[in-house]
Amino acid sequence: MAYRIGIDVGGTFTDYLLLDGQGGTRAHKVLSTPDDPSRAVLQGLCELADGLRLSLEAFLRSVDIIVHGTTVTTNAVLTGRTARTGLLTTHGLRDALEMRRGVRESFYDNKTRAPRPLVARRLRLPVRGRLDPRGRELEPLAIEDVERGVEALREAGVEAVAIGFMHSYANPAHEEAAARVVERLMPEAYLSVSGRVLPQVRFYERLSTTVLNAAVGPILQRYVGNLRRRLADAGYAGALRIMQSNGGVTSPEAVAALAASTLLSGPAAAPTAGLAALAVHGEDSFVTVDMGGTSFDAALVVGGAPSVTTSGTVDRFALALPSMEIVTIGAGGGSIAWIDDGLLRMGPQSAGADPGPACYGRGGREPTCSDANLLLGYLSAEFFAGGRLRLDAQAACAAIERGVGEPLGMDAVRAAFGMYQVMNVNMASAIREISVQKGWDPREFPLVCAGGAGAIHAAMIARELGMRRVIVPRDAAIFCASGMLRTDLAHDFVRSHAAVLGDDALRERLAALVDAMLDEANGVLEAEGIAARERRWRFLLDLRYRGQYHEVQVELDEARLRAGDWAAIRAAFDDRHDRLYGYALRDGATPVEMVSVRLAATGVTTKPPPVREPFDGPDAAHALKGARAVFEPQAGAFADTPVYDGDRLRHGNRLDGPAIVEKVTTTIFVPAGFELEVDALGGCVLQDRGAASGGGGARAEGGDMGGHGGRTA
C-alpha cells in the first residue's frame, strides 16, 4: 500500500498524519527534540511503522511523499540563535538595519527600543559603487572593497554573507559581481543576495529580508541535510517537500536557497486544512486557530482566499516575502503563569517539550496552562495522549499553588481558573487582531479550532467574541500536518518598476516583465516535475495614489495586464482601496502609480479525497465512557460531567454540554449552553444555543471579498 505523510515540527510536539491509498488516515504525535528536530521526526516514523507492524525500512519504501513543515528558522530568530552573519552593502548605508524606517514602532512609548540588528555593526561593511533608480551606473563597483570585506568577514568566523546594494532591483550587476567574489573567497559561506531574494523597491525591507535569509540559511541547511541523511539511511527514496510561509510547498533544494521562506512554515498550512474541513458545510470563510504546546496561531480566510501580506515581521524584523497573514502569540499548553506587579500573566514563556509542564513529571516546576486544565478536570490524568503519558495532578497543583495561588492569596482551583480565563482572553485578542483590526466582524465567521490544546478553550473563546459556531476537525490535533498533504507547490516572483498608469511605454515594459517572470516560473516548476497543464498563474500589481507611502495589491488577469487596460486597472484599484481604507479618489484627478508587478506561480498536486462517514443518527450513548468532576465556568464550581470517547462518535451523533469529549490526540470541552454534533467528515461542530442562528461567515461574491458583509462599521 502506498502512503503519504504530513509532518509538522513544533516547539513542543511533532505532529504526523499518515494517509493511505484508500483515503484512510492515522494521526500521531511525539515530543519534539529541540536540539535536533530530525531525531523526533525519525522517532515518529518508527512509531508509525510499529503501528502498522512493519520495519522502518519496509514502511518507508511504501511512502511516496513526505510533506514537512518546521519552526526551525522561526525559533532561531525568536531565541536569538541565528547564524553569525556579515553584510556587504552600499557605502554610507551600513546603518540602515538600525535606522530601519526611522519611525517609532510604538508612537506613545518613548522607551520602546528597536531590536538589536541580526548583523553586528563591525560585520556590516561598506562597498563603494552606486546605481540610480533606473539601474544606470553612477559609480563603478569597487571590487577591492568587496575583496577586503570578504577577507574581514572570513577572519571574523562568519557563516553567512548577505549582499544588499542600493537599486539592485533595477540592475543586479553590482550585486552579482560581489557575489562572485564571495563564492571565490568564501565558498563555504551561505550566500544571500538581495536581487535574488527580493528584487523590489524599499531598501530597508529588502535588506532586512536578505539578512533574515542569511541568518537562518545555515541553520535550515543543516537541519534539512540531517533530515535527508537520516531518511536516506533509513531507506526512504520518495519525494520530500517543505512547507513555505506563502502556503505552498517546494523542494528541499529550493527552500535551502531561500530559507526565509520558511519563517512561518508550519502555521501556513492551517487555512488549507480549514477549507477542507468546511467543504462539507458549503462554506469558504472562517477564522482558523491552532493552539499547540508553545504558541497560538490565528488566521482569517474570506471567500476561500487566505490573507497574504508582503509587509510582515518576525520578532519585529521586517520580512517582505509573501507570507500568510498569521497572528502568532506565545499561548500554548506549556505557557507559564507569572505575576507582574500583582497581575496574573500567561506566557509568552513556555515550558516547551523539555522539561515541559509540571504535570508531565519531567522536572518542570513552573505553573502552566496544561497544569491548570488538568486541575480543572478538562484533561484526564490517565488518558492524556491516549494513555501514553500519565499526568501528575499533585505536581500540577503544587506548581500552581506555589507560583500563582500563594502570591495572589487564593486556593489552587481559583488560581487555575484564573489562568484558564487569562489564556482565553489572550487568544481572543489575537483573533480580534486578524479580524476586527482588518475591518471584519468575527461574529460573522465560524471558528475552526485546531491543535492538541485548542479544543479545551475554543468554546469559551467563541463565547468571548460572540462567535456562534466552533468546528473541531477530526484531525484537529495534527491540523497543519493534514493541511500540508492538501497543499500545492507555490513560488512567488516580483519585479519593481515605478511608473504612472496610462504611460504607453509602460504597456510594453509591463509585458516584458510578465514574460520574464513567466520564463523564470516555468523553469522552476519544470525542475520540480510539474507538467505544463498543472501550472497556474496569479498576477498582482502593487499600486498607490501618487504621494502615498503604502501600496495596495490588486489581482488582475494576464490578458488585461498585457493589454494595458488602464481604465479597468484603475477601477479595480479604486474598489480595492475603498474596501481597505473606506475611500477612493475616483475622480481621476490623482494619478495612480505602479510600483511592482508580482506573479504567484502554483503547481497543482494531487489531493487526498475527503472520506465521508455514513449517517449514524443523533444517539451518542454508545460513546459514553463515564463521568468526572469538571469545573463549569458559568456556574463557577465543579460538576459531575459526562465524558465521551470522541473516537467512537459517528456522523450525526449529538450531545449537550456540559460534557467532555476525549480523543487520543485532543480533548474537547463542551460548556453548558453548547451542543455538539458530528459532521460527515468526523468533525465536531459546537453550536452556542444561546446565540442567534445563522452567521455562516462573510461569503465571497463574484470571486472578490463580497461587498461589506462581515465588516465592522
XYZ file of C-alpha atoms in Angstrom:
713
model
C 0.000 0.000 0.000
C 1.264 3.494 -0.864
C 1.337 6.124 1.871
C 1.706 9.905 2.107
C 2.815 11.639 5.303
C 2.416 15.214 6.563
C 4.795 16.223 9.372
C 4.623 19.455 11.390
C 7.561 20.058 13.743
C 6.521 22.343 16.596
C 8.292 23.648 19.654
C 6.680 21.058 21.956
C 5.189 18.330 19.752
C 5.905 16.917 16.312
C 2.660 16.000 14.545
C 2.052 13.362 11.868
C -0.799 12.492 9.545
C -0.443 9.199 7.690
C -2.659 8.868 4.614
C -3.126 5.534 2.829
C -4.194 4.895 -0.747
C -7.870 4.436 0.211
C -8.108 7.799 1.987
C -7.755 6.327 5.477
C -5.789 8.383 7.982
C -3.813 7.858 11.160
C -2.803 10.728 13.449
C 0.261 10.595 15.659
C 2.268 12.889 17.965
C 5.678 12.699 19.632
C 7.542 15.159 21.830
C 9.889 17.360 19.812
C 13.669 17.270 20.247
C 14.724 20.948 20.078
C 18.455 20.167 19.963
C 17.965 18.260 16.672
C 14.349 18.201 15.408
C 15.175 15.476 12.857
C 15.518 12.987 15.751
C 11.856 13.429 16.676
C 10.885 13.136 13.008
C 12.566 9.718 12.749
C 11.199 8.626 16.120
C 7.649 9.314 14.994
C 8.201 7.478 11.705
C 9.479 4.466 13.663
C 6.347 4.518 15.839
C 4.082 4.784 12.785
C 5.881 1.778 11.282
C 5.446 -0.181 14.526
C 1.732 0.632 14.476
C 1.497 -0.949 11.026
C 3.661 -3.908 12.142
C 6.309 -3.044 9.568
C 10.017 -2.443 9.833
C 11.021 1.194 9.343
C 12.752 0.334 6.054
C 9.729 -1.563 4.688
C 7.407 1.222 5.786
C 9.474 3.995 4.174
C 9.712 2.023 0.917
C 5.918 2.272 0.706
C 5.832 6.059 1.326
C 5.537 8.131 -1.855
C 5.897 11.626 -0.394
C 6.646 13.376 2.888
C 5.470 16.982 3.243
C 7.222 18.714 6.088
C 6.667 21.993 7.945
C 9.110 23.259 10.504
C 9.618 26.014 13.069
C 13.413 25.646 12.975
C 14.007 29.030 11.334
C 11.312 30.806 13.358
C 12.693 29.535 16.649
C 16.226 30.534 15.648
C 15.113 34.159 15.225
C 12.887 34.196 18.319
C 15.628 32.792 20.546
C 18.454 34.852 19.026
C 20.327 31.725 17.930
C 20.834 32.710 14.318
C 23.994 32.087 12.308
C 26.916 34.530 12.545
C 26.189 36.812 9.599
C 28.083 39.501 7.713
C 26.734 42.167 5.364
C 28.199 43.883 2.316
C 26.212 46.997 1.482
C 26.453 50.305 -0.354
C 28.904 52.801 1.120
C 27.127 55.175 3.519
C 24.255 52.771 4.281
C 25.790 50.316 6.732
C 23.436 51.552 9.487
C 20.203 51.048 7.537
C 19.413 47.930 9.588
C 19.474 50.003 12.778
C 17.808 53.096 11.314
C 15.001 50.892 9.953
C 12.290 53.216 8.609
C 13.077 55.902 11.165
C 9.564 55.540 12.556
C 8.867 54.638 16.165
C 7.078 51.274 16.386
C 5.023 52.373 19.375
C 4.047 56.017 18.871
C 3.147 56.662 22.505
C 6.013 54.809 24.174
C 9.256 56.753 24.029
C 11.054 53.933 25.824
C 10.487 51.402 23.071
C 13.787 50.266 21.616
C 14.230 48.612 18.236
C 15.595 45.067 18.387
C 19.326 44.650 18.006
C 20.157 44.023 14.322
C 20.930 40.457 13.282
C 24.311 41.685 11.992
C 26.696 43.455 14.365
C 27.903 46.845 13.100
C 31.521 45.716 12.788
C 30.316 42.990 10.397
C 28.319 45.443 8.237
C 30.960 46.509 5.714
C 30.578 49.331 3.134
C 31.321 48.906 -0.568
C 31.781 51.828 -2.962
C 29.685 51.793 -6.128
C 26.279 53.254 -6.949
C 23.338 52.814 -9.314
C 20.434 55.184 -9.869
C 16.770 54.084 -9.542
C 16.719 53.124 -13.252
C 19.754 50.885 -12.835
C 22.223 53.203 -14.558
C 25.723 53.169 -13.096
C 26.707 56.361 -11.301
C 29.876 54.966 -9.722
C 31.597 51.676 -10.661
C 31.717 48.872 -8.123
C 34.960 48.882 -6.113
C 35.946 45.209 -6.302
C 38.822 45.876 -3.910
C 36.260 46.907 -1.240
C 34.418 43.635 -1.766
C 37.606 41.558 -1.527
C 38.757 43.418 1.581
C 35.314 42.994 3.163
C 35.126 39.275 2.428
C 38.556 38.704 3.957
C 37.454 40.559 7.100
C 34.254 38.510 7.345
C 36.143 35.254 6.891
C 38.582 36.181 9.675
C 35.585 37.020 11.913
C 34.233 33.471 11.506
C 31.118 34.447 9.602
C 28.869 31.558 8.439
C 26.609 33.569 6.123
C 27.110 36.621 3.935
C 24.295 38.961 2.876
C 24.726 41.351 -0.052
C 22.372 44.327 -0.379
C 23.149 47.286 -2.638
C 21.000 50.272 -3.494
C 18.727 49.887 -6.549
C 19.830 46.318 -7.308
C 16.206 45.530 -8.221
C 16.710 47.678 -11.336
C 20.142 46.281 -12.217
C 21.693 43.303 -10.364
C 25.145 43.671 -11.983
C 26.958 45.082 -8.935
C 25.470 42.526 -6.546
C 26.255 39.628 -8.860
C 29.862 40.811 -9.255
C 30.192 40.954 -5.457
C 28.570 37.518 -5.149
C 31.208 36.027 -7.462
C 33.923 37.374 -5.159
C 32.251 35.805 -2.117
C 31.878 32.471 -3.933
C 35.580 32.554 -4.851
C 36.976 33.596 -1.465
C 34.383 32.047 0.900
C 32.862 29.086 -0.960
C 31.738 27.523 2.332
C 29.588 30.521 3.358
C 25.832 30.690 2.900
C 25.223 33.474 0.368
C 22.115 35.677 0.358
C 21.860 38.266 -2.446
C 19.016 40.803 -2.288
C 18.447 40.783 -6.062
C 17.810 37.029 -5.890
C 15.865 37.035 -2.636
C 13.601 40.065 -3.226
C 14.164 42.214 -6.349
C 11.860 45.058 -5.366
C 11.928 48.655 -4.102
C 12.182 49.761 -0.455
C 15.761 49.375 0.633
C 15.232 48.633 4.337
C 12.612 45.920 3.737
C 14.735 44.321 1.012
C 17.865 44.478 3.164
C 16.120 43.137 6.278
C 14.618 40.217 4.329
C 18.002 39.417 2.769
C 19.717 39.472 6.172
C 16.984 37.278 7.700
C 17.520 34.823 4.861
C 21.263 34.752 5.548
C 20.864 34.497 9.328
C 18.679 31.368 9.168
C 20.133 29.864 5.991
C 22.926 27.757 7.541
C 20.564 26.538 10.267
C 17.938 25.368 7.781
C 20.584 23.852 5.502
C 21.990 21.793 8.377
C 18.544 20.697 9.508
C 17.352 19.717 6.031
C 20.684 17.991 5.412
C 20.375 15.985 8.646
C 16.776 15.098 7.848
C 17.540 13.942 4.308
C 20.529 11.941 5.522
C 18.526 10.231 8.279
C 15.706 9.442 5.854
C 18.121 8.073 3.244
C 19.911 5.932 5.838
C 16.524 4.542 6.882
C 15.744 3.579 3.279
C 13.484 6.423 2.159
C 13.648 7.128 -1.583
C 10.407 9.069 -2.087
C 9.853 12.804 -2.542
C 10.401 15.319 0.248
C 8.591 18.662 0.151
C 8.983 21.585 2.560
C 6.156 23.916 3.591
C 6.669 27.633 2.913
C 5.249 30.745 4.547
C 3.209 31.566 1.410
C 1.019 28.494 1.911
C 2.709 26.348 -0.739
C 5.350 23.641 -0.720
C 8.623 23.328 -2.589
C 11.705 21.122 -2.883
C 14.465 20.983 -0.249
C 16.899 22.460 -2.776
C 14.677 25.482 -3.452
C 13.965 26.148 0.196
C 17.644 25.872 1.139
C 18.375 28.767 -1.235
C 15.513 30.851 0.203
C 15.490 29.843 3.869
C 13.471 32.911 4.932
C 10.503 31.486 3.024
C 10.027 29.003 5.905
C 9.771 31.550 8.722
C 6.018 30.811 9.024
C 6.257 27.295 7.599
C 4.070 25.300 9.992
C 1.076 27.619 10.573
C 0.786 28.398 6.831
C -0.944 25.049 6.200
C -3.848 25.806 8.557
C -6.028 27.789 6.079
C -5.758 24.964 3.516
C -6.771 22.401 6.133
C -9.641 24.659 7.233
C -11.019 24.870 3.693
C -11.067 21.067 3.507
C -12.781 20.766 6.912
C -15.515 23.269 5.958
C -16.146 21.956 2.432
C -18.846 19.611 3.750
C -20.654 22.664 5.176
C -20.506 24.555 1.874
C -18.519 27.408 3.430
C -15.264 29.093 2.481
C -14.962 31.943 5.018
C -13.773 31.326 8.570
C -11.276 32.073 11.307
C -8.791 29.292 11.962
C -6.796 28.935 15.176
C -4.148 26.424 16.178
C -3.109 26.062 19.809
C -0.191 23.760 20.441
C 2.236 23.404 23.289
C 4.090 26.671 22.727
C 2.140 29.063 20.510
C -1.312 30.080 19.305
C -1.753 30.945 15.616
C -4.797 32.719 14.170
C -5.634 33.376 10.505
C -8.609 34.680 8.535
C -9.917 33.176 5.287
C -12.548 35.070 3.281
C -14.078 33.651 0.113
C -11.621 30.755 0.037
C -8.637 33.124 -0.090
C -6.309 33.275 2.921
C -4.947 36.733 3.605
C -1.386 37.166 2.304
C 0.947 40.012 3.237
C 4.245 41.304 1.897
C 4.847 43.550 4.908
C 5.157 41.031 7.690
C 7.554 40.864 10.619
C 9.328 38.104 12.524
C 10.278 39.154 16.041
C 9.952 42.793 14.821
C 12.335 42.273 11.893
C 10.817 43.194 8.509
C 10.026 40.247 6.215
C 8.784 41.336 2.778
C 8.428 37.884 1.196
C 4.784 36.922 0.534
C 3.524 35.161 3.661
C 0.219 34.050 5.070
C -1.113 36.791 7.336
C -0.988 34.899 10.611
C -1.013 36.326 14.124
C 1.140 34.258 16.470
C 1.292 34.736 20.230
C 3.015 32.778 22.978
C -0.072 30.935 24.210
C 0.047 27.149 24.350
C -0.344 24.255 26.709
C 3.142 24.945 28.043
C 2.610 28.693 28.597
C 3.954 29.656 32.014
C 1.925 31.696 34.522
C 3.691 34.565 36.289
C 2.800 37.552 38.434
C 3.502 41.056 37.153
C 3.000 43.680 39.879
C 0.022 41.804 41.291
C -1.464 40.885 37.884
C -1.666 37.337 36.546
C 0.057 36.825 33.191
C 0.260 33.793 30.908
C 3.234 33.348 28.561
C 4.837 34.020 26.230
C 7.430 31.941 28.075
C 6.798 28.233 27.613
C 7.936 25.073 29.375
C 8.250 23.523 25.894
C 8.988 19.837 25.471
C 11.868 19.782 27.946
C 11.156 19.848 30.849
C 7.518 20.517 29.891
C 4.633 21.387 32.247
C 4.884 20.277 35.865
C 2.153 17.669 35.277
C 4.360 15.845 32.727
C 6.575 14.659 35.578
C 9.782 15.520 33.707
C 11.165 18.017 36.201
C 9.097 21.095 35.309
C 8.199 23.284 38.300
C 6.559 26.329 36.700
C 2.721 26.519 36.595
C 1.462 26.179 33.013
C -1.791 26.178 31.095
C -1.798 22.363 30.915
C -1.418 22.164 34.695
C -4.465 24.403 35.095
C -6.506 22.365 32.595
C -5.664 19.171 34.483
C -6.603 20.675 37.851
C -9.944 21.933 36.450
C -10.825 18.472 35.146
C -10.634 19.318 31.441
C -7.709 16.931 30.972
C -7.609 13.337 32.166
C -4.509 12.239 34.062
C -4.958 8.664 32.778
C -5.946 9.316 29.138
C -3.571 12.120 28.074
C -2.140 11.234 24.629
C -4.315 8.133 24.706
C -2.751 6.997 27.971
C 0.828 7.082 26.688
C 1.744 9.837 29.166
C 0.254 9.746 32.654
C -0.123 13.222 34.148
C 0.794 14.127 37.737
C -2.093 16.104 39.282
C -0.243 16.618 42.575
C 2.746 18.191 40.802
C 0.386 20.449 38.843
C -1.431 21.540 41.999
C 1.834 22.231 43.837
C 3.201 24.314 40.937
C 0.015 26.416 40.732
C -0.162 26.947 44.495
C 3.490 27.961 44.639
C 3.578 30.158 41.527
C 0.091 31.701 41.447
C -2.099 30.824 44.431
C 0.195 31.957 47.244
C 1.281 35.267 45.615
C -2.365 36.164 44.873
C -3.843 34.784 48.106
C -6.176 32.206 46.586
C -6.546 28.436 46.524
C -5.157 26.319 43.686
C -8.503 25.818 41.942
C -9.319 29.540 41.787
C -5.775 30.221 40.628
C -6.112 27.571 37.910
C -9.412 29.052 36.728
C -7.809 32.492 36.619
C -5.046 31.054 34.432
C -7.668 29.498 32.158
C -9.531 32.800 31.808
C -6.380 34.819 31.064
C -5.409 32.320 28.360
C -8.845 32.664 26.754
C -8.678 36.471 26.778
C -5.175 36.427 25.269
C -6.293 34.159 22.442
C -9.461 36.141 21.814
C -7.284 39.247 21.447
C -5.223 37.518 18.760
C -8.418 36.727 16.831
C -9.520 40.366 17.099
C -6.167 41.394 15.634
C -6.705 39.401 12.434
C -10.414 40.226 12.142
C -11.609 43.433 13.841
C -8.388 45.323 13.128
C -8.704 44.320 9.454
C -12.313 45.519 9.278
C -14.075 42.147 9.729
C -16.579 41.189 12.416
C -15.598 37.828 13.995
C -19.242 37.142 14.880
C -19.925 36.550 11.189
C -17.443 33.675 10.909
C -17.271 30.128 12.232
C -14.201 29.319 14.313
C -12.175 26.359 13.040
C -10.173 25.170 16.023
C -7.073 23.010 15.834
C -4.123 21.970 17.924
C -3.914 19.451 20.720
C -4.817 22.057 23.365
C -7.169 24.299 21.389
C -10.468 22.473 21.766
C -10.416 22.851 25.566
C -10.544 26.629 25.134
C -12.374 27.042 21.805
C -15.970 27.311 23.016
C -15.119 29.862 25.693
C -13.080 31.916 23.205
C -16.052 31.855 20.827
C -18.367 32.984 23.627
C -15.956 35.822 24.470
C -16.092 37.017 20.839
C -19.781 36.308 20.179
C -18.945 33.673 17.551
C -21.806 31.247 17.031
C -20.114 28.042 15.898
C -16.910 26.156 16.516
C -15.711 23.355 14.231
C -13.134 20.959 15.650
C -11.968 18.878 12.660
C -11.410 15.159 13.022
C -7.665 15.679 12.619
C -7.593 18.840 14.766
C -4.564 17.809 16.809
C -2.425 17.426 13.685
C -4.282 20.074 11.684
C -1.299 21.675 9.939
C 0.164 18.271 9.112
C -3.120 17.371 7.388
C -3.154 20.694 5.529
C 0.313 20.025 4.151
C -0.982 16.982 2.263
C -3.527 19.220 0.531
C -1.086 21.961 -0.443
C 0.156 22.819 -3.934
C 3.678 23.806 -4.880
C 3.967 27.591 -4.828
C 6.565 30.204 -5.784
C 6.420 33.988 -5.806
C 8.175 36.335 -8.214
C 8.354 40.129 -8.186
C 9.766 42.884 -10.371
C 9.782 46.560 -9.414
C 9.122 49.300 -11.951
C 7.782 52.683 -10.867
C 5.559 54.420 -13.442
C 2.228 56.230 -13.690
C -0.638 54.245 -15.219
C -1.501 55.473 -18.708
C 2.052 55.718 -19.998
C 2.267 53.970 -23.392
C 5.834 52.907 -22.660
C 4.588 51.153 -19.530
C 2.437 48.796 -21.618
C 5.497 47.322 -23.341
C 7.539 47.297 -20.142
C 4.748 45.508 -18.257
C 4.503 42.822 -20.935
C 8.285 42.321 -20.799
C 8.209 41.949 -17.002
C 5.357 39.427 -17.246
C 7.288 37.395 -19.848
C 10.463 37.411 -17.723
C 8.638 36.179 -14.613
C 6.733 33.509 -16.571
C 10.007 32.191 -18.012
C 11.512 32.006 -14.538
C 8.410 30.396 -13.032
C 8.131 27.795 -15.797
C 11.772 26.859 -15.262
C 11.287 26.385 -11.531
C 8.090 24.319 -11.854
C 9.566 22.223 -14.656
C 12.556 21.410 -12.441
C 10.087 20.247 -9.783
C 8.378 17.909 -12.245
C 5.135 19.855 -12.662
C 3.516 19.316 -16.076
C 2.522 22.416 -18.052
C -1.201 21.600 -17.703
C -0.874 21.677 -13.909
C 0.656 25.177 -13.726
C -1.464 28.106 -12.591
C -0.669 31.835 -12.528
C -1.938 34.789 -10.492
C -0.790 38.294 -11.404
C -0.864 41.209 -8.976
C 0.120 44.850 -9.193
C 1.333 46.985 -6.296
C -0.478 50.298 -6.880
C -0.854 53.577 -4.992
C -2.155 57.091 -5.459
C 0.698 59.457 -6.240
C 2.128 60.753 -2.986
C 1.057 57.738 -0.938
C 3.562 55.773 1.115
C 1.905 52.352 1.093
C 0.805 50.308 -1.906
C -2.302 48.193 -2.386
C -2.102 44.819 -4.124
C -4.675 44.296 -6.882
C -5.122 40.951 -8.647
C -5.625 41.128 -12.429
C -5.816 38.610 -15.257
C -2.913 38.229 -17.661
C -4.837 39.488 -20.717
C -5.779 42.754 -19.011
C -2.179 43.299 -17.924
C -0.753 42.691 -21.378
C -3.379 44.903 -22.990
C -2.596 47.732 -20.583
C -6.288 48.339 -19.887
C -5.574 51.333 -17.659
C -9.221 52.239 -17.029
C -10.077 48.737 -15.800
C -6.905 48.538 -13.711
C -7.658 51.950 -12.167
C -11.234 50.887 -11.357
C -10.041 47.659 -9.712
C -7.548 49.643 -7.626
C -10.174 52.204 -6.568
C -12.509 49.408 -5.468
C -9.789 47.641 -3.502
C -8.625 50.872 -1.872
C -12.193 51.715 -0.870
C -12.645 48.265 0.659
C -9.453 48.531 2.708
C -9.488 52.187 3.752
C -13.073 53.353 3.303
C -12.438 55.848 0.497
C -11.257 56.093 -3.112
C -10.257 59.029 -5.338
C -12.423 58.089 -8.295
C -12.481 61.488 -9.995
C -9.270 60.659 -11.856
C -7.548 63.866 -10.814
C -4.982 61.967 -8.728
C -2.721 59.722 -10.837
C -2.157 56.081 -9.872
C 1.390 54.736 -9.774
C 2.539 51.168 -10.323
C 5.403 50.156 -8.048
C 5.819 46.407 -8.643
C 4.303 43.530 -10.593
C 4.035 40.105 -8.965
C 3.476 36.560 -10.144
C 2.222 33.824 -7.824
C 3.002 30.523 -9.563
C 1.287 27.309 -8.475
C 1.988 23.708 -9.360
C -1.206 21.749 -8.732
C -0.687 18.494 -6.821
C -2.956 15.500 -6.234
C -5.150 15.984 -3.146
C -6.403 13.226 -0.848
C -10.151 12.734 -1.349
C -12.465 13.518 1.597
C -13.800 10.429 3.331
C -17.437 10.892 4.337
C -18.983 8.797 7.074
C -22.475 7.254 6.825
C -25.168 8.919 8.939
C -25.475 7.184 12.324
C -28.279 9.165 13.983
C -28.261 11.515 16.997
C -27.795 8.974 19.810
C -24.293 9.273 21.303
C -24.861 6.918 24.271
C -22.594 4.241 22.760
C -19.612 6.587 23.157
C -20.244 7.443 26.822
C -17.258 6.216 28.854
C -18.020 7.641 32.303
C -18.048 10.909 34.222
C -15.723 13.095 36.252
C -15.738 16.370 38.156
C -15.154 19.254 35.734
C -15.085 22.959 36.579
C -18.027 24.655 34.822
C -17.149 28.321 34.057
C -20.708 29.667 34.156
C -21.515 28.031 37.498
C -18.058 28.744 38.898
C -17.941 25.309 40.520
C -17.196 21.661 39.793
C -19.994 19.498 38.394
C -20.217 15.797 37.641
C -19.777 15.837 33.852
C -20.235 13.043 31.268
C -17.105 12.024 29.341
C -17.419 10.647 25.798
C -14.965 8.691 23.685
C -14.501 11.036 20.717
C -13.020 8.311 18.541
C -16.303 6.335 18.815
C -18.597 9.235 17.927
C -20.120 8.952 14.448
C -21.762 11.218 11.875
C -24.955 12.720 13.252
C -24.290 11.907 16.921
C -25.354 14.769 19.211
C -24.757 15.669 22.837
C -25.386 18.646 25.112
C -22.937 20.467 27.329
C -21.513 20.395 29.840
C -19.524 17.446 28.514
C -16.004 16.301 27.780
C -15.103 14.572 24.505
C -11.774 12.746 24.679
C -9.771 11.645 21.666
C -6.326 10.089 21.636
C -4.788 13.327 20.355
C -7.073 16.055 21.731
C -9.799 16.861 24.264
C -12.921 18.944 23.583
C -14.646 20.851 26.368
C -18.351 21.469 25.666
C -19.523 24.099 28.188
C -23.091 24.425 29.421
C -25.170 26.173 26.778
C -23.390 24.492 23.853
C -24.450 21.449 21.856
C -22.148 19.242 19.796
C -22.917 17.376 16.568
C -20.576 15.247 14.460
C -20.420 16.173 10.767
C -19.917 13.906 7.735
C -16.117 14.227 7.881
C -15.922 13.259 11.539
C -15.519 16.830 12.785
C -17.276 18.072 15.913
C -19.481 21.153 15.434
C -20.218 23.101 18.622
C -23.181 25.477 18.491
C -23.944 28.044 21.177
C -27.639 27.522 21.921
C -27.805 30.987 23.455
C -26.627 32.725 20.259
C -28.799 33.587 17.280
C -28.794 31.022 14.489
C -27.097 31.661 11.156
C -23.895 33.534 10.552
C -22.031 31.214 8.231
C -19.372 33.818 7.635
C -18.796 36.662 5.240
C -19.146 34.931 1.878
C -17.397 35.923 -1.316
C -19.397 37.314 -4.202
C -18.130 37.187 -7.744
C -14.719 35.915 -6.643
C -13.942 39.010 -4.568
C -14.418 39.677 -0.874
C -18.104 40.392 -1.243
C -19.406 43.897 -0.530
C -19.160 44.916 3.092
C -20.707 41.776 4.574
C -18.990 40.894 7.812
C -17.166 44.208 8.083
C -17.314 46.368 11.162
C -18.811 49.801 10.864
